[in-house]
Amino acid sequence: MSATGSGTITVLFVWVLLIAASAFAGATDAAQWEQLVSEGNDARAAGRTADAEKLYAQALEAAGTFAPDDARRAKALNNMASLRLDQGRLAEAEPLYRQALEIWRKRAGREDANLSAGLNNLAELYRLQGRYQEAERNYEAAMTLRAALIETSDGAAKLSHQLSQATMQNNLGELYRAEGRREDALRVYQRALETRRALHGSDSVPVAAVLNNMAAAQQDLGNLDMARTLLEESLAIRRAKLGPGHRAVAGSLNNLGTVCRLQGRFAEADDLLRQAILIWEAQLGPEHPYLGAAVNNLGESLRAQGRHAEAEPLLRRAIAIYEKAFGPDHPELGGIVFNLAALFEVLDKRPGAETLYKRALRIQELAHGPSSPLLGGTLEAMGRNYALQRKYSAAEGALQRAVDLFERAAPANDAAVARCLSGLADVYVLQKRKDRAEPLYKRSLRLLEGAGGSASDAFQKGLAHYSFAMGLKQP
């Protein structure tokens, strides 16, 4: 999952790699263990989480009778950890992954494929926890191991390693998205898509997952029509291959609903999001983070429509789900807190909005550092909220910091810089300091003109606002 600056949560599809059972001939207990692992993997793939948990628990118990460094122990630990990840029980997953990796490292050379898979899985856990640097290190280590295996293998083994490498490329793309590295994300998604199309076919479930993720990156870049096209293709594949009630279908519904909302197609958006909620509640229960994503997005859609009384309980529920799953400081929680703050501001609950904006900013600073342009949107909202409370010094500081951060990513953020400059000028006008305001308005207008020309709607609105604020007659 990933939260955009506006607090929309897109569900991305990344893979933890399950480890299949391997034959240990001649032992009844080994055969039983293999059957438990195989049936558990099948249950997890089918979305039968309760059945998978029971089977994996039995496999893990059986593995306890094997030698401490037996590879089967590592496989049982890895698969149970992956199920915990599905369930959003991240704190329980980490020690299981670490125990599995410890065994595989002791068996270096013989277990490099499994070690690569385990590193990928731990990286995904770190990504979900917002531990991005640790995640990237583990993804890179996993891909380096896998690349060596591709070079030294052929036939079916080579094909298997290529598929695993494509999985890791997709997962790395989601990490880049979480860090705001959108072009890097598209680059690695494209590599994963090409590999999967070549190996699986264009209408396969793995291809649908990468299409879903590429759509999210296009959405981040503002390419909503392209995002919609990719999501519709992904949804059609998933419905055909998995059935209409599968949790992956819900992911496509959630994301397509989000794009529809951004396009102003609210009735369609709300219907898609409600479908996603129904599927995830049935498949994953009432406290899973995926459900929290759709609940947040529906709340944000209702807020955008002015249906505030309906939006607030949904946003509060989404926050509660995320806090329980991830703790109070997870990066994706910042977007939902921002949404509730924006709702409070509309309802004239400005002190409450201020508290929530501060919390959202603190979460973002922990995730991205204090100098990331990703903080700019929250600082801009904080500045405007301060101004409405007549806290002009605080407003000036927040808006100036937003300008400075957005300028780090110029010219991509020129529109945001222009908006913040105009907001900062407004603060000076409110303090009767028009001498400070005028150059900021003019600088904002130059940016808008450079981006869209003097006939653009944005420039004309900016010019009208400048003229009104300064008491001028519009030319």
Tab-separated table of C-alpha atoms in Angstrom:
chain	number	residue	atom	x	y	z
A	1	MET	CA	0.000	0.000	0.000
A	2	SER	CA	1.045	3.519	-0.519
A	3	ALA	CA	-0.315	6.883	0.529
A	4	THR	CA	-0.123	9.836	-1.776
A	5	GLY	CA	0.333	13.363	-0.568
A	6	SER	CA	-3.438	13.823	-0.519
A	7	GLY	CA	-3.955	10.864	1.763
A	8	THR	CA	-5.381	8.503	-0.849
A	9	ILE	CA	-4.190	4.952	-0.251
A	10	THR	CA	-3.411	2.808	-3.266
A	11	VAL	CA	-3.097	-0.930	-2.716
A	12	LEU	CA	0.022	-2.177	-4.452
A	13	PHE	CA	0.690	-5.821	-5.146
A	14	VAL	CA	4.028	-7.061	-3.956
A	15	TRP	CA	4.981	-10.643	-3.367
A	16	VAL	CA	6.533	-12.435	-0.524
A	17	LEU	CA	7.995	-15.622	-1.909
A	18	LEU	CA	6.668	-18.859	-0.490
A	19	ILE	CA	9.009	-21.822	-0.405
A	20	ALA	CA	7.680	-25.080	-1.761
A	21	ALA	CA	8.314	-28.335	0.022
A	22	SER	CA	11.205	-30.413	-1.272
A	23	ALA	CA	11.439	-34.156	-1.241
A	24	PHE	CA	13.111	-36.030	1.583
A	25	ALA	CA	12.633	-39.590	0.428
A	26	GLY	CA	11.889	-42.481	2.701
A	27	ALA	CA	10.496	-40.715	5.747
A	28	THR	CA	6.804	-40.733	6.574
A	29	ASP	CA	7.074	-37.606	8.720
A	30	ALA	CA	8.840	-35.827	5.853
A	31	ALA	CA	6.071	-36.775	3.438
A	32	GLN	CA	3.438	-35.517	5.865
A	33	TRP	CA	5.356	-32.270	6.330
A	34	GLU	CA	5.569	-31.777	2.555
A	35	GLN	CA	1.835	-32.300	2.243
A	36	LEU	CA	1.114	-29.760	4.978
A	37	VAL	CA	3.308	-27.125	3.311
A	38	SER	CA	1.839	-27.780	-0.131
A	39	GLU	CA	-1.744	-27.601	1.100
A	40	GLY	CA	-0.951	-24.496	3.147
A	41	ASN	CA	0.505	-22.759	0.098
A	42	ASP	CA	-2.582	-23.676	-1.935
A	43	ALA	CA	-4.896	-22.333	0.786
A	44	ARG	CA	-2.989	-19.049	1.014
A	45	ALA	CA	-3.027	-18.612	-2.764
A	46	ALA	CA	-6.798	-19.166	-2.747
A	47	GLY	CA	-7.298	-16.586	0.003
A	48	ARG	CA	-8.347	-19.203	2.587
A	49	THR	CA	-6.336	-17.586	5.351
A	50	ALA	CA	-7.746	-19.588	8.272
A	51	ASP	CA	-7.016	-22.891	6.528
A	52	ALA	CA	-3.524	-21.741	5.594
A	53	GLU	CA	-2.797	-20.713	9.182
A	54	LYS	CA	-3.847	-24.108	10.522
A	55	LEU	CA	-1.762	-26.009	7.966
A	56	TYR	CA	1.312	-23.814	8.399
A	57	ALA	CA	1.088	-24.151	12.176
A	58	GLN	CA	1.057	-27.935	11.823
A	59	ALA	CA	4.018	-27.799	9.421
A	60	LEU	CA	5.929	-25.564	11.823
A	61	GLU	CA	5.222	-27.928	14.706
A	62	ALA	CA	6.383	-30.898	12.635
A	63	ALA	CA	9.548	-29.029	11.625
A	64	GLY	CA	10.405	-28.725	15.302
A	65	THR	CA	11.396	-32.402	15.242
A	66	PHE	CA	14.018	-31.793	12.541
A	67	ALA	CA	17.642	-30.765	13.125
A	68	PRO	CA	18.140	-27.081	14.078
A	69	ASP	CA	19.718	-26.208	10.706
A	70	ASP	CA	17.366	-28.351	8.602
A	71	ALA	CA	16.223	-26.379	5.549
A	72	ARG	CA	12.652	-27.511	6.167
A	73	ARG	CA	12.555	-25.537	9.406
A	74	ALA	CA	13.487	-22.395	7.487
A	75	LYS	CA	10.791	-23.033	4.890
A	76	ALA	CA	8.125	-23.523	7.538
A	77	LEU	CA	9.212	-20.358	9.338
A	78	ASN	CA	9.243	-18.333	6.104
A	79	ASN	CA	5.783	-19.426	5.046
A	80	MET	CA	4.217	-18.740	8.423
A	81	ALA	CA	5.875	-15.302	8.429
A	82	SER	CA	4.449	-14.599	4.979
A	83	LEU	CA	0.977	-15.464	6.201
A	84	ARG	CA	1.438	-13.109	9.150
A	85	LEU	CA	2.336	-10.422	6.619
A	86	ASP	CA	-0.923	-11.107	4.759
A	87	GLN	CA	-2.767	-10.695	8.048
A	88	GLY	CA	-1.046	-7.401	8.867
A	89	ARG	CA	0.616	-8.973	11.928
A	90	LEU	CA	4.022	-7.505	11.141
A	91	ALA	CA	5.571	-7.715	14.602
A	92	GLU	CA	4.994	-11.477	14.589
A	93	ALA	CA	6.399	-11.899	11.082
A	94	GLU	CA	9.838	-10.333	11.604
A	95	PRO	CA	11.334	-12.857	14.074
A	96	LEU	CA	10.078	-15.735	11.926
A	97	TYR	CA	11.772	-14.320	8.822
A	98	ARG	CA	14.975	-13.702	10.757
A	99	GLN	CA	15.076	-17.271	12.061
A	100	ALA	CA	14.603	-18.595	8.529
A	101	LEU	CA	17.389	-16.392	7.167
A	102	GLU	CA	19.750	-17.520	9.905
A	103	ILE	CA	19.295	-21.136	8.837
A	104	TRP	CA	19.705	-20.370	5.131
A	105	ARG	CA	22.852	-18.338	5.726
A	106	LYS	CA	24.399	-21.333	7.460
A	107	ARG	CA	23.680	-23.345	4.325
A	108	ALA	CA	25.234	-20.822	1.906
A	109	GLY	CA	25.660	-22.167	-1.607
A	110	ARG	CA	23.072	-24.904	-1.162
A	111	GLU	CA	20.225	-22.542	-0.278
A	112	ASP	CA	20.986	-19.363	-2.237
A	113	ALA	CA	17.600	-19.362	-3.985
A	114	ASN	CA	15.788	-19.598	-0.678
A	115	LEU	CA	18.114	-17.044	0.908
A	116	SER	CA	17.260	-14.645	-1.923
A	117	ALA	CA	13.550	-15.244	-1.346
A	118	GLY	CA	13.933	-14.694	2.378
A	119	LEU	CA	15.781	-11.412	1.880
A	120	ASN	CA	13.020	-10.228	-0.460
A	121	ASN	CA	10.409	-11.104	2.138
A	122	LEU	CA	12.189	-9.314	4.955
A	123	ALA	CA	12.576	-6.300	2.658
A	124	GLU	CA	8.830	-6.270	2.091
A	125	LEU	CA	8.242	-6.358	5.837
A	126	TYR	CA	10.572	-3.385	6.274
A	127	ARG	CA	8.801	-1.495	3.481
A	128	LEU	CA	5.452	-1.969	5.178
A	129	GLN	CA	6.966	-0.728	8.435
A	130	GLY	CA	8.379	2.365	6.727
A	131	ARG	CA	11.982	1.208	7.220
A	132	TYR	CA	12.893	2.138	3.658
A	133	GLN	CA	16.692	2.085	3.779
A	134	GLU	CA	16.717	-1.378	5.325
A	135	ALA	CA	14.180	-2.513	2.751
A	136	GLU	CA	16.274	-1.315	-0.185
A	137	ARG	CA	19.419	-3.000	1.138
A	138	ASN	CA	17.603	-6.315	1.434
A	139	TYR	CA	15.957	-6.046	-1.991
A	140	GLU	CA	19.325	-5.324	-3.589
A	141	ALA	CA	20.979	-8.240	-1.801
A	142	ALA	CA	18.150	-10.540	-2.874
A	143	MET	CA	18.375	-9.442	-6.513
A	144	THR	CA	22.155	-9.808	-6.582
A	145	LEU	CA	21.884	-13.401	-5.404
A	146	ARG	CA	19.131	-14.122	-7.922
A	147	ALA	CA	21.075	-12.584	-10.824
A	148	ALA	CA	23.987	-14.912	-10.069
A	149	LEU	CA	21.633	-17.889	-10.087
A	150	ILE	CA	20.204	-16.835	-13.466
A	151	GLU	CA	23.711	-16.684	-14.916
A	152	THR	CA	24.654	-20.166	-13.715
A	153	SER	CA	21.440	-22.055	-14.531
A	154	ASP	CA	19.479	-23.142	-17.584
A	155	GLY	CA	16.171	-24.702	-18.528
A	156	ALA	CA	13.388	-24.770	-15.961
A	157	ALA	CA	15.680	-23.577	-13.181
A	158	LYS	CA	16.666	-20.480	-15.155
A	159	LEU	CA	13.006	-19.734	-15.883
A	160	SER	CA	12.140	-19.997	-12.192
A	161	HIS	CA	14.917	-17.591	-11.241
A	162	GLN	CA	13.831	-15.109	-13.938
A	163	LEU	CA	10.286	-15.126	-12.564
A	164	SER	CA	11.574	-14.512	-9.054
A	165	GLN	CA	13.748	-11.644	-10.277
A	166	ALA	CA	10.703	-10.053	-11.942
A	167	THR	CA	8.865	-10.328	-8.633
A	168	MET	CA	11.665	-8.507	-6.848
A	169	GLN	CA	11.767	-5.800	-9.519
A	170	ASN	CA	8.058	-5.209	-8.970
A	171	ASN	CA	8.562	-5.025	-5.214
A	172	LEU	CA	11.465	-2.609	-5.567
A	173	GLY	CA	9.209	-0.442	-7.720
A	174	GLU	CA	6.725	-0.166	-4.876
A	175	LEU	CA	9.519	0.827	-2.502
A	176	TYR	CA	10.554	3.582	-4.914
A	177	ARG	CA	6.939	4.800	-5.054
A	178	ALA	CA	6.789	4.936	-1.278
A	179	GLU	CA	9.921	7.096	-1.331
A	180	GLY	CA	8.489	9.408	-4.004
A	181	ARG	CA	10.883	8.108	-6.706
A	182	ARG	CA	8.145	7.729	-9.315
A	183	GLU	CA	10.221	7.615	-12.497
A	184	ASP	CA	12.497	4.997	-10.932
A	185	ALA	CA	9.393	3.026	-9.995
A	186	LEU	CA	8.064	3.062	-13.559
A	187	ARG	CA	11.438	1.944	-14.876
A	188	VAL	CA	11.613	-1.183	-12.720
A	189	TYR	CA	7.889	-1.903	-13.163
A	190	GLN	CA	8.418	-1.896	-16.927
A	191	ARG	CA	11.232	-4.425	-16.624
A	192	ALA	CA	9.046	-6.648	-14.461
A	193	LEU	CA	6.134	-6.327	-16.903
A	194	GLU	CA	8.247	-7.315	-19.902
A	195	THR	CA	9.575	-10.382	-18.105
A	196	ARG	CA	6.143	-11.496	-16.937
A	197	ARG	CA	4.513	-11.025	-20.309
A	198	ALA	CA	7.242	-13.095	-21.923
A	199	LEU	CA	7.073	-15.886	-19.350
A	200	HIS	CA	3.386	-15.927	-18.299
A	201	GLY	CA	1.441	-14.362	-21.169
A	202	SER	CA	-0.286	-10.991	-21.415
A	203	ASP	CA	-3.521	-12.052	-19.686
A	204	SER	CA	-1.945	-13.653	-16.617
A	205	VAL	CA	-2.490	-12.765	-12.961
A	206	PRO	CA	1.174	-11.755	-12.430
A	207	VAL	CA	0.896	-9.345	-15.363
A	208	ALA	CA	-2.307	-7.890	-13.870
A	209	ALA	CA	-0.464	-7.148	-10.634
A	210	VAL	CA	2.285	-5.192	-12.368
A	211	LEU	CA	-0.295	-3.289	-14.437
A	212	ASN	CA	-1.992	-2.342	-11.169
A	213	ASN	CA	1.246	-1.007	-9.750
A	214	MET	CA	2.202	0.874	-12.905
A	215	ALA	CA	-1.203	2.549	-12.757
A	216	ALA	CA	-0.407	3.800	-9.262
A	217	ALA	CA	2.829	5.371	-10.482
A	218	GLN	CA	0.990	7.017	-13.387
A	219	GLN	CA	-1.598	8.312	-10.920
A	220	ASP	CA	1.185	9.835	-8.830
A	221	LEU	CA	2.402	11.665	-11.931
A	222	GLY	CA	-1.094	12.996	-12.660
A	223	ASN	CA	-1.651	10.767	-15.706
A	224	LEU	CA	-5.158	9.721	-14.649
A	225	ASP	CA	-6.414	8.513	-18.038
A	226	MET	CA	-3.404	6.233	-18.399
A	227	ALA	CA	-3.868	5.001	-14.829
A	228	ARG	CA	-7.526	4.220	-15.487
A	229	THR	CA	-6.708	2.256	-18.653
A	230	LEU	CA	-4.107	0.156	-16.843
A	231	LEU	CA	-6.438	-0.517	-13.910
A	232	GLU	CA	-9.340	-1.544	-16.124
A	233	GLU	CA	-7.062	-4.046	-17.886
A	234	SER	CA	-5.794	-5.350	-14.539
A	235	LEU	CA	-9.330	-5.688	-13.146
A	236	ALA	CA	-10.575	-7.570	-16.210
A	237	ILE	CA	-7.728	-10.080	-15.979
A	238	ARG	CA	-8.233	-10.657	-12.262
A	239	ARG	CA	-11.981	-11.127	-12.516
A	240	ALA	CA	-11.533	-13.625	-15.346
A	241	LYS	CA	-8.729	-15.589	-13.708
A	242	LEU	CA	-9.551	-15.343	-9.983
A	243	GLY	CA	-13.293	-14.765	-9.773
A	244	PRO	CA	-15.208	-11.632	-8.737
A	245	GLY	CA	-14.832	-12.107	-4.974
A	246	HIS	CA	-11.062	-12.532	-4.760
A	247	ARG	CA	-9.118	-10.110	-2.578
A	248	ALA	CA	-6.858	-9.132	-5.499
A	249	VAL	CA	-9.987	-8.052	-7.385
A	250	ALA	CA	-10.785	-5.822	-4.405
A	251	GLY	CA	-7.367	-4.216	-4.801
A	252	SER	CA	-8.136	-3.259	-8.388
A	253	LEU	CA	-11.585	-1.994	-7.374
A	254	ASN	CA	-10.063	0.170	-4.635
A	255	ASN	CA	-7.494	1.675	-6.937
A	256	LEU	CA	-9.909	2.242	-9.814
A	257	GLY	CA	-12.309	3.887	-7.377
A	258	THR	CA	-9.535	6.225	-6.298
A	259	VAL	CA	-8.802	7.271	-9.885
A	260	CYS	CA	-12.517	7.854	-10.512
A	261	ARG	CA	-12.651	10.114	-7.462
A	262	LEU	CA	-9.686	12.114	-8.690
A	263	GLN	CA	-11.493	12.502	-12.026
A	264	GLY	CA	-14.609	13.776	-10.236
A	265	ARG	CA	-16.650	10.663	-11.044
A	266	PHE	CA	-17.891	10.322	-7.484
A	267	ALA	CA	-20.861	7.975	-7.900
A	268	GLU	CA	-18.706	5.476	-9.766
A	269	ALA	CA	-15.884	5.887	-7.264
A	270	ASP	CA	-18.110	5.263	-4.254
A	271	ASP	CA	-19.613	2.139	-5.816
A	272	LEU	CA	-16.184	0.672	-6.607
A	273	LEU	CA	-14.847	1.447	-3.129
A	274	ARG	CA	-17.869	-0.103	-1.417
A	275	GLN	CA	-17.371	-3.263	-3.480
A	276	ALA	CA	-13.747	-3.411	-2.344
A	277	ILE	CA	-14.778	-2.984	1.305
A	278	LEU	CA	-17.308	-5.828	1.102
A	279	ILE	CA	-14.769	-8.225	-0.419
A	280	TRP	CA	-11.983	-7.399	2.018
A	281	GLU	CA	-14.244	-7.572	5.061
A	282	ALA	CA	-15.367	-11.029	3.969
A	283	GLN	CA	-11.902	-12.268	3.022
A	284	LEU	CA	-9.623	-10.605	5.578
A	285	GLY	CA	-11.764	-9.507	8.502
A	286	PRO	CA	-12.587	-6.072	9.938
A	287	GLU	CA	-9.076	-5.018	11.005
A	288	HIS	CA	-6.840	-5.730	8.020
A	289	PRO	CA	-4.849	-2.776	6.602
A	290	TYR	CA	-6.210	-3.383	3.090
A	291	LEU	CA	-9.690	-2.758	4.463
A	292	GLY	CA	-8.377	0.371	6.164
A	293	ALA	CA	-7.182	1.609	2.768
A	294	ALA	CA	-10.611	1.311	1.148
A	295	VAL	CA	-12.381	2.771	4.194
A	296	ASN	CA	-10.045	5.780	4.083
A	297	ASN	CA	-10.544	6.254	0.367
A	298	LEU	CA	-14.323	6.129	0.661
A	299	GLY	CA	-14.132	8.649	3.498
A	300	GLU	CA	-11.975	10.915	1.359
A	301	SER	CA	-14.425	10.625	-1.537
A	302	LEU	CA	-17.346	11.562	0.700
A	303	ARG	CA	-15.360	14.476	2.152
A	304	ALA	CA	-14.694	15.770	-1.357
A	305	GLN	CA	-18.455	15.674	-2.008
A	306	GLY	CA	-19.224	17.672	1.141
A	307	ARG	CA	-20.782	14.650	2.865
A	308	HIS	CA	-18.871	15.391	6.045
A	309	ALA	CA	-21.051	13.537	8.548
A	310	GLU	CA	-20.551	10.318	6.569
A	311	ALA	CA	-16.842	10.896	5.998
A	312	GLU	CA	-15.688	11.474	9.583
A	313	PRO	CA	-16.490	8.021	11.069
A	314	LEU	CA	-14.877	6.331	8.078
A	315	LEU	CA	-11.654	8.307	8.466
A	316	ARG	CA	-11.594	7.616	12.202
A	317	ARG	CA	-12.123	3.913	11.543
A	318	ALA	CA	-9.282	3.861	9.013
A	319	ILE	CA	-6.936	5.512	11.521
A	320	ALA	CA	-7.880	2.946	14.180
A	321	ILE	CA	-7.226	0.050	11.784
A	322	TYR	CA	-3.801	1.374	10.827
A	323	GLU	CA	-2.786	2.201	14.381
A	324	LYS	CA	-3.617	-1.324	15.499
A	325	ALA	CA	-1.786	-2.929	12.585
A	326	PHE	CA	1.292	-0.713	12.371
A	327	GLY	CA	1.517	1.519	15.434
A	328	PRO	CA	1.106	5.314	15.619
A	329	ASP	CA	3.926	6.408	13.296
A	330	HIS	CA	3.606	4.343	10.120
A	331	PRO	CA	4.109	6.411	6.925
A	332	GLU	CA	0.733	5.524	5.418
A	333	LEU	CA	-1.042	6.650	8.577
A	334	GLY	CA	0.123	10.196	7.883
A	335	GLY	CA	-2.119	10.483	4.843
A	336	ILE	CA	-5.247	9.406	6.718
A	337	VAL	CA	-4.493	11.780	9.591
A	338	PHE	CA	-4.083	14.535	6.988
A	339	ASN	CA	-7.514	13.706	5.562
A	340	LEU	CA	-9.171	13.981	8.966
A	341	ALA	CA	-7.364	17.286	9.569
A	342	ALA	CA	-8.681	18.640	6.273
A	343	LEU	CA	-12.191	17.569	7.256
A	344	PHE	CA	-11.864	19.312	10.623
A	345	GLU	CA	-10.761	22.477	8.852
A	346	VAL	CA	-13.856	22.463	6.641
A	347	LEU	CA	-15.976	21.999	9.772
A	348	ASP	CA	-14.266	25.046	11.374
A	349	LYS	CA	-12.573	22.809	13.964
A	350	ARG	CA	-9.309	24.612	13.323
A	351	PRO	CA	-7.448	23.867	16.573
A	352	GLY	CA	-8.259	20.183	16.104
A	353	ALA	CA	-7.099	20.391	12.507
A	354	GLU	CA	-3.848	22.004	13.667
A	355	THR	CA	-3.156	19.113	16.047
A	356	LEU	CA	-3.791	16.562	13.312
A	357	TYR	CA	-1.680	18.404	10.724
A	358	LYS	CA	1.201	18.456	13.211
A	359	ARG	CA	0.847	14.732	13.739
A	360	ALA	CA	0.746	14.068	9.993
A	361	LEU	CA	3.875	16.183	9.513
A	362	ARG	CA	5.729	14.357	12.286
A	363	ILE	CA	4.900	10.993	10.707
A	364	GLN	CA	6.105	12.202	7.308
A	365	GLU	CA	9.326	13.603	8.769
A	366	LEU	CA	10.061	10.266	10.427
A	367	ALA	CA	9.485	8.430	7.149
A	368	HIS	CA	11.109	10.751	4.631
A	369	GLY	CA	13.322	13.127	6.610
A	370	PRO	CA	12.746	16.844	7.254
A	371	SER	CA	13.999	17.940	3.818
A	372	SER	CA	11.757	15.838	1.570
A	373	PRO	CA	9.464	17.614	-0.924
A	374	LEU	CA	6.815	15.079	0.119
A	375	LEU	CA	6.246	17.196	3.244
A	376	GLY	CA	5.268	20.243	1.209
A	377	GLY	CA	1.551	19.539	0.934
A	378	THR	CA	1.117	19.123	4.671
A	379	LEU	CA	3.119	22.269	5.407
A	380	GLU	CA	1.011	24.216	2.913
A	381	ALA	CA	-2.205	23.059	4.586
A	382	MET	CA	-0.772	23.856	8.019
A	383	GLY	CA	0.179	27.345	6.890
A	384	ARG	CA	-3.275	28.124	5.589
A	385	ASN	CA	-4.853	26.759	8.770
A	386	TYR	CA	-2.552	28.921	10.903
A	387	ALA	CA	-3.549	31.964	8.845
A	388	LEU	CA	-7.240	31.263	9.432
A	389	GLN	CA	-6.488	31.232	13.166
A	390	ARG	CA	-4.540	34.499	12.803
A	391	LYS	CA	-1.318	32.781	13.840
A	392	TYR	CA	0.560	34.705	11.193
A	393	SER	CA	4.117	34.001	12.293
A	394	ALA	CA	3.475	30.252	12.306
A	395	ALA	CA	1.699	30.517	8.947
A	396	GLU	CA	4.648	32.368	7.435
A	397	GLY	CA	7.101	29.756	8.678
A	398	ALA	CA	5.087	26.793	7.416
A	399	LEU	CA	4.422	28.272	3.975
A	400	GLN	CA	8.021	29.417	3.485
A	401	ARG	CA	9.232	25.939	4.389
A	402	ALA	CA	6.731	24.459	1.917
A	403	VAL	CA	8.098	26.737	-0.816
A	404	ASP	CA	11.672	25.710	-0.015
A	405	LEU	CA	10.839	21.992	-0.090
A	406	PHE	CA	8.746	22.127	-3.256
A	407	GLU	CA	11.544	24.007	-5.002
A	408	ARG	CA	13.831	21.029	-4.405
A	409	ALA	CA	11.814	19.144	-7.018
A	410	ALA	CA	11.294	22.049	-9.451
A	411	PRO	CA	10.123	22.356	-12.190
A	412	ALA	CA	7.895	19.371	-11.449
A	413	ASN	CA	6.459	21.234	-8.461
A	414	ASP	CA	6.198	24.712	-10.030
A	415	ALA	CA	2.419	24.789	-9.591
A	416	ALA	CA	2.787	23.928	-5.903
A	417	VAL	CA	5.486	26.576	-5.459
A	418	ALA	CA	3.223	29.156	-7.107
A	419	ARG	CA	0.333	28.183	-4.857
A	420	CYS	CA	2.429	28.459	-1.698
A	421	LEU	CA	3.934	31.785	-2.754
A	422	SER	CA	0.436	33.157	-3.238
A	423	GLY	CA	-0.589	31.794	0.158
A	424	LEU	CA	2.441	33.386	1.793
A	425	ALA	CA	1.600	36.681	0.099
A	426	ASP	CA	-1.934	36.392	1.479
A	427	VAL	CA	-0.484	36.135	4.986
A	428	TYR	CA	1.421	39.388	4.448
A	429	VAL	CA	-1.707	41.110	3.111
A	430	LEU	CA	-3.616	40.053	6.214
A	431	GLN	CA	-0.890	41.765	8.247
A	432	LYS	CA	-1.132	44.883	6.035
A	433	ARG	CA	2.367	44.249	4.681
A	434	LYS	CA	1.589	44.584	0.999
A	435	ASP	CA	5.169	45.575	0.245
A	436	ARG	CA	6.208	42.030	1.173
A	437	ALA	CA	3.213	40.459	-0.578
A	438	GLU	CA	3.488	42.012	-4.037
A	439	PRO	CA	6.788	40.436	-5.163
A	440	LEU	CA	5.538	37.034	-4.030
A	441	TYR	CA	2.322	37.363	-6.027
A	442	LYS	CA	4.322	38.408	-9.085
A	443	ARG	CA	6.726	35.509	-8.695
A	444	SER	CA	3.765	33.143	-8.384
A	445	LEU	CA	2.261	34.554	-11.580
A	446	ARG	CA	5.539	34.114	-13.478
A	447	LEU	CA	5.599	30.447	-12.532
A	448	LEU	CA	1.973	29.954	-13.591
A	449	GLU	CA	2.589	31.740	-16.874
A	450	GLY	CA	5.666	29.630	-17.530
A	451	ALA	CA	3.749	26.448	-16.860
A	452	GLY	CA	0.585	27.121	-18.850
A	453	GLY	CA	0.795	30.489	-20.555
A	454	SER	CA	-0.999	33.740	-19.826
A	455	ALA	CA	-4.299	32.406	-21.180
A	456	SER	CA	-4.363	29.416	-18.841
A	457	ASP	CA	-7.091	29.122	-16.243
A	458	ALA	CA	-4.521	28.886	-13.443
A	459	PHE	CA	-2.781	32.095	-14.523
A	460	GLN	CA	-6.035	34.023	-14.953
A	461	LYS	CA	-7.282	32.958	-11.508
A	462	GLY	CA	-3.934	33.894	-9.993
A	463	LEU	CA	-4.020	37.287	-11.682
A	464	ALA	CA	-7.554	37.973	-10.456
A	465	HIS	CA	-6.588	36.989	-6.918
A	466	TYR	CA	-3.496	39.226	-7.000
A	467	SER	CA	-5.529	42.178	-8.240
A	468	PHE	CA	-8.209	41.713	-5.596
A	469	ALA	CA	-5.734	41.229	-2.733
A	470	MET	CA	-3.695	44.282	-3.687
A	471	GLY	CA	-6.750	46.441	-4.409
A	472	LEU	CA	-5.833	46.824	-8.069
A	473	LYS	CA	-7.964	47.018	-11.154
A	474	GLN	CA	-7.402	43.890	-13.204
A	475	PRO	CA	-5.877	44.739	-16.586
